[in-house]
Amino acid sequence: MKVITTIKEMQTEIKQQKSEGKSIGFVPTMGYLHEGHLTLIKQARQENDIVVLSIFVNPLQFGPTEDFSTYPRDFERDRALAECEHVDYIFHPTVKEMYPTEPSVKVIVQARTDVLCGKSRPGHFDGVATVVSKLFHIVMPTRAYFGKKDAQQVAVIEGLVSDLNFPLEVVAVDIVREEDGLAKSSRNVNLLPEERKQAVVLYKSLQEAKRAIDQGERNPNSLIILMNEMIMSNSSGVVDYAEIYSYPQLKPLEKLEGKIIIALAVKFTKVRLIDNLILDIE
Amino acid sequence: MKVITTIKEMQTEIKQQKSEGKSIGFVPTMGYLHEGHLTLIKQARQENDIVVLSIFVNPLQFGPTEDFSTYPRDFERDRALAECEHVDYIFHPTVKEMYPTEPSVKVIVQARTDVLCGKSRPGHFDGVATVVSKLFHIVMPTRAYFGKKDAQQVAVIEGLVSDLNFPLEVVAVDIVREEDGLAKSSRNVNLLPEERKQAVVLYKSLQEAKRAIDQGERNPNSLIILMNEMIMSNSSGVVDYAEIYSYPQLKPLEKLEGKIIIALAVKFTKVRLIDNLILDIE
């Protein structure tokens, strides 16, 4: 496994690999790897000749009041995990390498962002789309792997790739959960012990909503009230949003039908957690 | 020579060529080819295994009051010229193929655009950067060729490629001129006969400015007055701008030094012409 820190060297390596006909699987991350990431890496490993993992905490996608500086980092641990998973290259640039000067261009996202996480994080998805565009040009993947946990991110990336005709395939991978159902996340380490126990309420609320749908409920508002009540009574977390949209268009629905997403964000003391469920309703 | 109209087929062809180790030279155009374009194609032909010419009049880079519908088009003539120059592929998509739905993302240019043509064409360079990003993903060139006539466009494209790390080289090619000095352009056909004779005044003004600099002039304002006077007294054209900046940063200068651009835009009855001179001042 090679650790590469410069854009030029990464591009040179990839061009060499591609000239030999190798397929490239790419897993872009902000590091502090957990099993969710490892699932993406495993799938990339199965489906490609070469696997590239990027580890870069992208300042562009954090708002001024957000957790860029406290976002957890542990490169040596990440490196060991990547080695175990037979990653071929870790791309681990500095902020200076990625943004050497004030950029003259950026990629902006003008749809699918005014709901869910996008609503409370203005500019976040512009930062994501810009860094992902850069990384796609640096790693030139055949396939790029994203977790469905950030379902809005998947919807945005699919729009980016399709609208700008990036020559690659976006692979969306199912959410990986802790034993109790909590979706895995780098940010879970910032939960207080008591909050960690309560945090399963996100998953349980989604399951409760699914049960209601299975029993015939088709009114999104009833489900939203149900989930809000469950979260309020079972945790100290504050609901940031509990929303239901068509997927991947992320448009509001009067009545549940077709492919939908039920999505939650809940704020705890030092961390905000998200979870979602994508369902196909007949 | 193959004419390709779909994105999918173009990407498939290019991937095949690249898998055989071929280099790709790309000349993006809006068609109605003139010798300026042919110069780009000839240089691409010399430097690459495969040459791709795109012909696409991009609605995104025209303002609501601009000449999208009257922009000259003659595909059969372009095809014949491309064949003469041994182009391998013409990529000639419809607007519907390039923009099948309202795009969810776009590329915006936040520097180098508030001067020269950008100033009077808000959003123009966003449209250019967006379509060029798409074309780069479709054609995946090793080298992309642009004429220095659109010097601001070259500056913007160089920023785009550098900031988003496109894995390709931008090649900027010198302006090609008619015998009397008028810079070649598809739009020259829209000059009235009398205006065609006068239009050489753009080139002559730039030469006059250069002569003054050679004689020691270092004050940009004196040169701007000189050029404005020359154009007013020798043509019916109206000066849209006569400006001098550092190049490629396109920042104002108090005193001429280093690499500079002297740039002109002049409006005639049915057409607006541009020309420029890039100089290195000791």
Coordinates of C-alpha atoms in Angstrom, one line a residue:
Chain A
M1 CA 0.0 0.0 0.0
K2 CA 1.3 3.4 -0.9
V3 CA 0.4 6.6 0.9
I4 CA 0.4 9.6 -1.6
T5 CA 0.2 13.2 -0.5
T6 CA 0.5 15.1 -3.7
I7 CA -2.0 15.5 -6.6
K8 CA 0.6 15.2 -9.2
E9 CA 2.0 11.8 -7.9
M10 CA -1.5 10.4 -7.5
Q11 CA -2.5 11.4 -11.1
T12 CA 0.8 9.9 -12.4
E13 CA 0.2 6.6 -10.6
I14 CA -3.4 6.3 -11.7
K15 CA -2.5 7.1 -15.3
Q16 CA 0.0 4.3 -15.2
Q17 CA -2.5 1.9 -13.7
K18 CA -5.2 2.8 -16.3
S19 CA -2.7 2.5 -19.1
E20 CA -2.4 -1.1 -18.0
G21 CA -6.1 -1.6 -18.3
K22 CA -6.8 -1.6 -14.5
S23 CA -10.1 -0.6 -13.1
I24 CA -10.1 1.9 -10.2
G25 CA -12.4 1.7 -7.2
F26 CA -12.5 4.9 -5.2
V27 CA -13.7 5.5 -1.6
P28 CA -13.6 9.2 -0.7
T29 CA -13.6 9.7 3.1
M30 CA -12.8 12.3 5.8
G31 CA -10.9 9.5 7.7
Y32 CA -11.5 8.2 11.2
L33 CA -12.6 5.0 9.5
H34 CA -15.4 2.9 10.9
E35 CA -17.1 -0.3 9.7
G36 CA -19.3 1.8 7.4
H37 CA -16.2 2.9 5.5
L38 CA -14.7 -0.6 5.6
T39 CA -17.9 -1.9 4.0
L40 CA -17.3 0.5 1.1
I41 CA -13.7 -0.5 0.8
K42 CA -14.5 -4.2 0.8
Q43 CA -17.0 -3.7 -2.0
A44 CA -14.6 -1.6 -3.9
R45 CA -12.0 -4.3 -3.4
Q46 CA -14.3 -7.0 -4.8
E47 CA -15.3 -5.0 -7.9
N48 CA -12.0 -3.4 -9.0
D49 CA -8.3 -4.1 -9.8
I50 CA -7.1 -1.1 -7.8
V51 CA -8.6 0.5 -4.7
V52 CA -7.9 4.1 -3.7
L53 CA -9.0 5.5 -0.4
S54 CA -8.8 9.2 0.1
I55 CA -8.6 10.7 3.6
F56 CA -9.2 14.5 3.5
V57 CA -11.1 16.6 6.0
N58 CA -12.5 19.2 3.5
P59 CA -12.8 22.6 5.0
L60 CA -15.0 23.8 2.2
Q61 CA -17.9 21.6 3.3
F62 CA -17.9 22.9 6.9
G63 CA -19.8 26.0 7.8
P64 CA -18.1 28.8 9.9
T65 CA -19.8 27.4 13.1
E66 CA -19.3 23.7 12.3
D67 CA -16.9 21.1 13.6
F68 CA -13.9 21.3 11.1
S69 CA -11.3 21.6 13.9
T70 CA -12.9 19.0 16.2
Y71 CA -13.7 16.5 13.5
P72 CA -11.9 13.4 14.7
R73 CA -8.6 12.5 13.0
D74 CA -6.3 9.4 13.5
F75 CA -4.3 8.8 10.4
E76 CA -2.1 6.0 11.8
R77 CA -5.2 4.0 12.8
D78 CA -6.7 4.6 9.4
R79 CA -3.6 3.5 7.6
A80 CA -3.5 0.2 9.6
L81 CA -7.2 -0.4 8.8
A82 CA -6.7 0.4 5.1
E83 CA -3.7 -2.0 5.0
C84 CA -5.9 -4.8 6.5
E85 CA -8.5 -4.2 3.7
H86 CA -5.8 -4.4 1.0
V87 CA -6.2 -0.8 -0.2
D88 CA -3.6 0.0 -2.9
Y89 CA -3.3 3.7 -2.4
I90 CA -4.3 6.1 0.4
F91 CA -4.5 9.7 -1.0
H92 CA -3.9 11.9 2.0
P93 CA -3.2 15.5 0.9
T94 CA -2.9 18.6 3.0
V95 CA -5.4 21.5 2.8
K96 CA -2.7 23.5 1.2
E97 CA -2.2 20.8 -1.5
M98 CA -5.9 20.8 -2.3
Y99 CA -6.5 24.5 -2.1
P100 CA -3.1 26.2 -2.7
T101 CA -4.8 29.5 -3.7
E102 CA -8.2 31.1 -3.4
P103 CA -10.0 29.0 -6.1
S104 CA -11.3 30.9 -9.2
V105 CA -14.1 28.3 -9.8
K106 CA -16.4 26.2 -7.7
V107 CA -19.1 23.7 -8.3
I108 CA -22.5 24.7 -6.9
V109 CA -25.5 22.5 -6.4
Q110 CA -28.8 24.2 -7.3
A111 CA -31.3 21.3 -6.6
R112 CA -31.9 18.6 -3.9
T113 CA -30.1 20.8 -1.3
D114 CA -32.9 23.0 0.2
V115 CA -34.1 20.1 2.4
L116 CA -32.7 17.8 5.0
C117 CA -29.1 18.5 5.9
G118 CA -28.7 21.0 3.1
K119 CA -31.3 23.3 4.6
S120 CA -29.4 23.8 7.9
R121 CA -25.9 23.7 6.2
P122 CA -25.9 26.4 3.5
G123 CA -23.0 25.9 1.1
H124 CA -22.3 22.4 2.5
F125 CA -23.1 20.6 -0.7
D126 CA -21.3 23.1 -2.8
G127 CA -18.2 22.2 -0.8
V128 CA -18.9 18.5 -1.2
A129 CA -19.5 18.8 -5.0
T130 CA -16.3 20.9 -5.4
V131 CA -14.0 18.5 -3.5
V132 CA -15.5 15.4 -5.0
S133 CA -15.0 16.9 -8.5
K134 CA -11.4 17.6 -7.6
L135 CA -10.9 14.0 -6.2
F136 CA -12.6 12.5 -9.3
H137 CA -10.1 14.3 -11.5
I138 CA -7.2 13.2 -9.3
V139 CA -8.2 9.6 -8.8
M140 CA -10.0 9.1 -12.2
P141 CA -12.1 6.2 -10.8
T142 CA -14.0 3.6 -12.7
R143 CA -16.4 3.3 -9.7
A144 CA -16.8 5.6 -6.7
Y145 CA -18.4 4.3 -3.5
F146 CA -20.7 6.3 -1.2
G147 CA -22.7 5.2 1.8
K148 CA -26.5 5.6 1.8
K149 CA -26.3 7.0 5.3
D150 CA -25.7 10.3 3.7
A151 CA -28.6 9.7 1.3
Q152 CA -28.8 13.4 0.4
Q153 CA -25.1 13.3 -0.5
V154 CA -25.7 10.3 -2.7
A155 CA -28.5 12.1 -4.4
V156 CA -26.3 15.2 -4.9
I157 CA -23.3 13.1 -6.2
E158 CA -25.6 11.2 -8.6
G159 CA -26.8 14.6 -9.9
L160 CA -23.2 15.9 -10.2
V161 CA -22.0 12.8 -12.1
S162 CA -24.9 12.8 -14.4
D163 CA -25.2 16.5 -15.1
L164 CA -21.4 17.0 -15.7
N165 CA -21.0 13.6 -17.4
F166 CA -18.2 12.3 -15.2
P167 CA -17.0 9.1 -16.9
L168 CA -17.6 6.8 -13.8
E169 CA -20.2 4.8 -12.0
V170 CA -21.6 5.9 -8.6
V171 CA -22.1 2.9 -6.3
A172 CA -24.4 3.6 -3.3
V173 CA -23.8 1.1 -0.4
D174 CA -26.3 0.2 2.3
I175 CA -26.0 1.7 5.8
V176 CA -23.9 -0.2 8.3
R177 CA -25.2 -0.3 11.9
E178 CA -24.1 -1.0 15.4
E179 CA -25.6 -4.1 17.0
D180 CA -28.4 -2.0 18.6
G181 CA -29.2 -0.4 15.3
L182 CA -27.3 3.0 15.6
A183 CA -25.9 3.9 12.2
K184 CA -22.1 3.9 12.3
S185 CA -20.4 7.3 12.1
S186 CA -17.1 8.9 12.9
R187 CA -19.1 11.4 14.9
N188 CA -20.5 8.8 17.3
V189 CA -17.4 9.1 19.5
N190 CA -18.6 12.5 20.4
L191 CA -21.8 11.2 22.1
L192 CA -21.8 11.3 25.9
P193 CA -22.2 7.8 27.4
E194 CA -25.9 8.4 28.3
E195 CA -26.5 9.8 24.8
R196 CA -24.9 6.8 23.2
K197 CA -27.6 4.6 24.8
Q198 CA -30.4 7.0 23.7
A199 CA -29.1 7.4 20.2
V200 CA -30.6 4.2 19.0
V201 CA -33.9 6.1 19.0
L202 CA -33.2 7.4 15.5
Y203 CA -33.2 3.9 14.1
K204 CA -36.1 2.8 16.2
S205 CA -38.2 5.8 15.0
L206 CA -37.5 4.9 11.4
Q207 CA -38.6 1.3 12.1
E208 CA -41.7 2.5 13.8
A209 CA -42.5 4.7 10.8
K210 CA -41.9 1.7 8.5
R211 CA -44.3 -0.4 10.7
A212 CA -47.0 2.2 10.4
I213 CA -46.5 2.3 6.6
D214 CA -46.7 -1.5 6.5
Q215 CA -50.0 -1.2 8.3
G216 CA -51.4 1.2 5.7
E217 CA -50.4 4.7 6.9
R218 CA -49.9 7.0 3.8
N219 CA -49.9 10.4 5.4
P220 CA -46.4 11.8 5.8
N221 CA -47.4 14.2 8.6
S222 CA -48.7 11.5 10.8
L223 CA -45.4 9.7 10.5
I224 CA -43.4 12.8 11.2
I225 CA -45.4 13.5 14.4
L226 CA -44.9 9.8 15.4
M227 CA -41.2 10.0 15.0
N228 CA -40.8 13.4 16.7
E229 CA -42.8 12.1 19.7
M230 CA -40.6 8.9 19.9
I231 CA -37.4 10.9 19.9
M232 CA -38.5 13.5 22.4
S233 CA -39.8 10.9 24.9
N234 CA -36.8 8.5 24.5
S235 CA -33.8 10.8 24.4
S236 CA -32.3 14.2 25.4
G237 CA -31.6 14.8 21.7
V238 CA -33.3 17.7 19.9
V239 CA -34.9 16.9 16.5
D240 CA -33.2 19.0 13.9
Y241 CA -35.5 17.5 11.2
A242 CA -37.8 14.6 10.6
E243 CA -38.8 14.7 6.9
I244 CA -40.2 12.5 4.2
Y245 CA -39.5 13.1 0.5
S246 CA -39.5 11.4 -2.9
Y247 CA -36.1 9.9 -3.6
P248 CA -33.7 10.8 -5.2
Q249 CA -35.5 14.0 -6.3
L250 CA -36.1 15.1 -2.7
K251 CA -39.4 16.7 -3.4
P252 CA -42.2 17.0 -0.8
L253 CA -45.1 14.4 -0.9
E254 CA -48.7 14.8 0.0
K255 CA -49.3 11.1 0.0
L256 CA -46.7 8.4 0.4
E257 CA -46.1 6.5 -2.9
G258 CA -43.2 5.3 -5.1
K259 CA -39.6 5.5 -3.8
I260 CA -39.4 7.7 -0.7
I261 CA -36.8 8.6 1.9
I262 CA -37.6 9.0 5.6
A263 CA -34.8 11.0 7.1
L264 CA -33.8 12.2 10.6
A265 CA -31.3 14.5 12.2
V266 CA -31.0 14.8 15.9
K267 CA -28.8 17.1 17.9
F268 CA -27.0 15.8 21.0
T269 CA -24.7 17.8 23.3
K270 CA -21.6 17.7 21.1
V271 CA -22.8 16.0 18.0
R272 CA -25.6 15.9 15.5
L273 CA -26.6 12.4 14.2
I274 CA -28.4 11.5 11.0
D275 CA -30.1 8.4 9.8
N276 CA -32.6 7.4 7.1
L277 CA -34.6 4.7 5.5
I278 CA -35.3 4.5 1.7
L279 CA -38.5 2.5 0.9
D280 CA -40.4 1.5 -2.2
I281 CA -44.1 1.8 -1.6
E282 CA -46.5 0.0 -3.9
Chain B
M1 CA -13.7 10.4 -39.6
K2 CA -16.6 9.6 -37.4
V3 CA -19.4 12.0 -36.4
I4 CA -20.8 11.2 -33.0
T5 CA -23.9 12.7 -31.5
T6 CA -24.3 10.9 -28.2
I7 CA -22.3 11.3 -25.0
K8 CA -22.4 7.6 -24.3
E9 CA -20.9 6.7 -27.7
M10 CA -18.2 9.4 -27.5
Q11 CA -17.1 8.2 -24.0
T12 CA -17.1 4.5 -25.2
E13 CA -14.9 5.4 -28.2
I14 CA -12.5 7.5 -26.2
K15 CA -12.2 4.8 -23.5
Q16 CA -11.3 2.3 -26.2
Q17 CA -8.7 4.7 -27.7
K18 CA -7.2 5.5 -24.3
S19 CA -7.0 1.8 -23.4
E20 CA -4.8 1.4 -26.5
G21 CA -2.5 4.1 -25.1
K22 CA -3.6 6.8 -27.6
S23 CA -3.2 10.5 -26.7
I24 CA -6.3 12.6 -27.3
G25 CA -6.1 16.2 -28.7
F26 CA -9.4 18.1 -28.2
V27 CA -10.6 21.3 -30.0
P28 CA -13.9 22.5 -28.5
T29 CA -15.8 24.9 -30.8
M30 CA -19.2 26.3 -31.6
G31 CA -18.6 25.4 -35.2
Y32 CA -18.7 27.7 -38.3
L33 CA -15.0 26.9 -38.5
H34 CA -12.5 29.5 -39.8
E35 CA -8.7 29.4 -40.1
G36 CA -8.4 30.2 -36.4
H37 CA -10.0 26.9 -35.6
L38 CA -8.1 25.1 -38.3
T39 CA -4.9 26.3 -36.7
L40 CA -6.0 24.7 -33.4
I41 CA -6.9 21.5 -35.2
K42 CA -3.5 21.4 -37.0
Q43 CA -1.6 21.8 -33.8
A44 CA -3.8 19.1 -32.1
R45 CA -3.1 16.9 -35.1
Q46 CA 0.6 17.3 -34.8
E47 CA 0.7 16.6 -31.0
N48 CA -1.7 13.8 -30.5
D49 CA -2.7 10.3 -31.8
I50 CA -6.4 11.1 -31.9
V51 CA -8.1 14.5 -32.6
V52 CA -11.6 15.2 -31.4
L53 CA -13.4 18.3 -32.6
S54 CA -16.6 19.3 -30.8
I55 CA -19.2 21.4 -32.5
F56 CA -21.8 22.6 -30.1
V57 CA -23.4 26.0 -29.8
N58 CA -23.9 26.1 -26.0
P59 CA -27.0 28.0 -25.0
L60 CA -25.7 28.3 -21.4
Q61 CA -23.1 30.8 -22.4
F62 CA -25.4 33.2 -24.2
G63 CA -27.3 35.8 -22.3
P64 CA -31.0 36.4 -22.8
T65 CA -30.4 39.3 -25.3
E66 CA -27.4 37.6 -27.0
D67 CA -27.0 35.9 -30.4
F68 CA -27.7 32.2 -29.7
S69 CA -30.2 31.9 -32.4
T70 CA -28.3 34.0 -35.0
Y71 CA -24.9 32.5 -34.2
P72 CA -23.8 31.1 -37.6
R73 CA -24.1 27.4 -38.2
D74 CA -23.0 25.2 -41.2
F75 CA -22.4 21.7 -40.2
E76 CA -21.8 20.2 -43.6
R77 CA -19.1 22.8 -44.4
D78 CA -17.5 22.2 -40.9
R79 CA -17.6 18.4 -41.5
A80 CA -15.7 18.9 -44.9
L81 CA -13.1 21.1 -43.3
A82 CA -12.6 18.7 -40.4
E83 CA -12.1 15.8 -42.9
C84 CA -9.5 17.8 -44.7
E85 CA -7.6 18.3 -41.4
H86 CA -7.7 14.6 -40.6
V87 CA -9.9 15.0 -37.5
D88 CA -10.8 11.5 -36.1
Y89 CA -14.0 12.4 -34.4
I90 CA -16.5 15.2 -34.6
F91 CA -18.6 15.3 -31.4
H92 CA -21.8 17.1 -32.4
P93 CA -24.6 16.7 -29.8
T94 CA -28.0 18.3 -29.7
V95 CA -28.9 20.7 -26.9
K96 CA -31.2 18.1 -25.6
E97 CA -28.4 15.5 -25.4
M98 CA -26.2 17.9 -23.5
Y99 CA -28.9 19.3 -21.2
P100 CA -31.6 16.6 -21.0
T101 CA -33.1 18.1 -17.8
E102 CA -32.7 21.2 -15.7
P103 CA -29.2 20.6 -14.3
S104 CA -28.8 20.2 -10.5
V105 CA -25.2 21.5 -10.6
K106 CA -23.2 24.1 -12.4
V107 CA -19.6 25.4 -12.4
I108 CA -19.3 29.0 -11.5
V109 CA -16.3 31.2 -12.0
Q110 CA -15.6 33.6 -9.2
A111 CA -12.5 35.4 -10.4
R112 CA -11.1 36.8 -13.6
T113 CA -14.6 37.5 -14.9
D114 CA -15.5 40.9 -13.6
V115 CA -13.5 42.6 -16.4
L116 CA -13.4 42.6 -20.2
C117 CA -16.1 40.4 -21.8
G118 CA -17.2 39.0 -18.4
K119 CA -18.3 42.4 -17.2
S120 CA -20.8 42.9 -19.9
R121 CA -21.8 39.2 -20.1
P122 CA -22.9 38.1 -16.6
G123 CA -23.0 34.4 -16.3
H124 CA -21.2 33.9 -19.6
F125 CA -18.1 32.3 -18.1
D126 CA -20.2 30.1 -15.8
G127 CA -21.8 28.7 -19.0
V128 CA -18.4 28.2 -20.6
A129 CA -16.9 26.5 -17.5
T130 CA -19.9 24.2 -17.2
V131 CA -20.0 23.1 -20.8
V132 CA -16.2 22.8 -20.9
S133 CA -16.3 20.6 -17.8
K134 CA -18.9 18.4 -19.4
L135 CA -16.9 18.2 -22.7
F136 CA -13.7 17.3 -20.8
H137 CA -15.6 14.5 -19.1
I138 CA -17.0 13.3 -22.4
V139 CA -13.8 13.6 -24.5
M140 CA -11.2 13.0 -21.7
P141 CA -8.5 14.8 -23.6
T142 CA -4.8 14.6 -23.0
R143 CA -4.5 18.2 -24.4
A144 CA -7.2 20.8 -25.0
Y145 CA -6.6 23.6 -27.5
F146 CA -7.9 27.2 -27.1
G147 CA -7.2 30.3 -29.1
K148 CA -5.6 33.3 -27.4
K149 CA -8.2 35.5 -29.2
D150 CA -10.5 34.7 -26.3
A151 CA -7.7 35.5 -23.9
Q152 CA -10.1 35.9 -20.9
Q153 CA -11.6 32.5 -21.8
V154 CA -8.0 31.0 -21.8
A155 CA -7.4 32.6 -18.4
V156 CA -10.7 31.2 -17.1
I157 CA -10.1 27.7 -18.5
E158 CA -6.6 27.6 -17.0
G159 CA -8.2 28.5 -13.7
L160 CA -10.8 25.8 -14.1
V161 CA -8.3 23.1 -15.0
S162 CA -5.9 24.1 -12.3
D163 CA -8.5 24.6 -9.5
L164 CA -10.5 21.4 -10.2
N165 CA -7.4 19.3 -11.1
F166 CA -8.6 18.2 -14.5
P167 CA -6.0 15.6 -15.7
L168 CA -5.1 17.4 -19.0
E169 CA -3.0 20.1 -20.5
V170 CA -4.4 23.4 -21.7
V171 CA -2.7 24.6 -24.9
A172 CA -3.2 28.3 -25.7
V173 CA -2.6 29.0 -29.4
D174 CA -1.8 32.4 -31.0
I175 CA -4.4 34.5 -32.7
V176 CA -4.8 34.0 -36.5
R177 CA -5.5 37.1 -38.5
E178 CA -6.8 38.1 -41.9
E179 CA -4.3 39.6 -44.3
D180 CA -5.2 43.1 -43.1
G181 CA -4.8 42.2 -39.5
L182 CA -8.4 41.5 -38.4
A183 CA -8.6 38.6 -36.0
K184 CA -10.5 35.7 -37.6
S185 CA -13.9 35.0 -36.1
S186 CA -17.1 33.2 -37.0
R187 CA -18.9 36.5 -36.2
N188 CA -17.0 38.4 -38.9
V189 CA -19.6 37.4 -41.5
N190 CA -22.1 39.6 -39.6
L191 CA -20.1 42.7 -40.4
L192 CA -21.6 45.0 -43.0
P193 CA -19.2 45.5 -46.0
E194 CA -18.2 49.0 -44.9
E195 CA -17.7 47.8 -41.3
R196 CA -15.5 45.0 -42.5
K197 CA -13.1 47.5 -43.9
Q198 CA -13.2 49.5 -40.7
A199 CA -12.8 46.5 -38.4
V200 CA -9.0 46.4 -38.9
V201 CA -9.0 49.3 -36.5
L202 CA -9.0 47.0 -33.5
Y203 CA -5.7 45.4 -34.6
K204 CA -4.2 48.8 -35.6
S205 CA -5.1 50.3 -32.2
L206 CA -3.4 47.4 -30.4
Q207 CA -0.3 47.9 -32.6
E208 CA -0.4 51.6 -31.9
A209 CA -0.5 50.9 -28.2
K210 CA 2.4 48.5 -28.5
R211 CA 4.4 51.2 -30.4
A212 CA 3.8 53.7 -27.6
I213 CA 4.9 51.1 -25.0
D214 CA 8.1 50.4 -27.1
Q215 CA 8.7 54.2 -27.0
G216 CA 8.5 54.2 -23.2
E217 CA 4.9 54.8 -22.3
R218 CA 4.0 53.0 -19.0
N219 CA 0.7 54.7 -18.2
P220 CA -2.3 52.5 -19.0
N221 CA -4.7 55.4 -19.1
S222 CA -2.8 57.2 -21.9
L223 CA -2.9 54.0 -24.0
I224 CA -6.6 53.5 -23.4
I225 CA -7.3 57.1 -24.5
L226 CA -5.1 56.6 -27.5
M227 CA -7.0 53.4 -28.6
N228 CA -10.4 54.9 -28.0
E229 CA -9.6 57.9 -30.1
M230 CA -8.2 55.7 -32.9
I231 CA -11.3 53.5 -33.0
M232 CA -13.7 56.5 -32.8
S233 CA -12.1 58.4 -35.6
N234 CA -11.5 55.4 -37.9
S235 CA -14.8 53.4 -37.6
S236 CA -18.5 53.6 -36.9
G237 CA -18.0 51.0 -34.2
V238 CA -18.7 51.8 -30.6
V239 CA -16.0 50.9 -28.0
D240 CA -17.4 48.4 -25.5
Y241 CA -14.2 48.3 -23.6
A242 CA -10.5 49.1 -24.1
E243 CA -8.7 47.8 -21.0
I244 CA -5.3 46.8 -19.8
Y245 CA -4.6 44.2 -17.0
S246 CA -2.0 41.9 -15.7
Y247 CA -2.2 38.5 -17.3
P248 CA -3.6 35.9 -16.6
Q249 CA -4.7 37.3 -13.2
L250 CA -6.7 40.1 -15.0
K251 CA -6.0 42.6 -12.2
P252 CA -5.8 46.4 -12.8
L253 CA -2.4 48.0 -13.1
E254 CA -1.3 51.5 -12.2
K255 CA 1.9 51.2 -14.2
L256 CA 2.6 48.8 -17.0
E257 CA 5.0 46.0 -16.0
G258 CA 5.3 42.2 -16.3
K259 CA 2.9 40.2 -18.4
I260 CA 0.0 42.3 -19.5
I261 CA -3.0 42.1 -21.8
I262 CA -4.3 45.0 -23.8
A263 CA -7.9 44.0 -24.8
L264 CA -10.6 45.6 -27.0
A265 CA -14.2 45.0 -27.7
V266 CA -16.0 47.1 -30.4
K267 CA -19.7 46.9 -31.3
F268 CA -20.7 47.1 -34.9
T269 CA -24.3 47.0 -36.3
K270 CA -24.9 43.3 -35.9
V271 CA -21.8 42.1 -34.2
R272 CA -19.3 42.8 -31.5
L273 CA -15.7 42.1 -32.2
I274 CA -12.8 41.4 -29.7
D275 CA -9.1 41.4 -30.1
N276 CA -6.1 41.5 -27.7
L277 CA -2.4 41.6 -27.4
I278 CA -0.4 40.0 -24.6
L279 CA 2.9 41.5 -24.0
D280 CA 5.8 41.0 -21.6
I281 CA 7.2 44.3 -20.4
E282 CA 10.7 44.4 -19.0

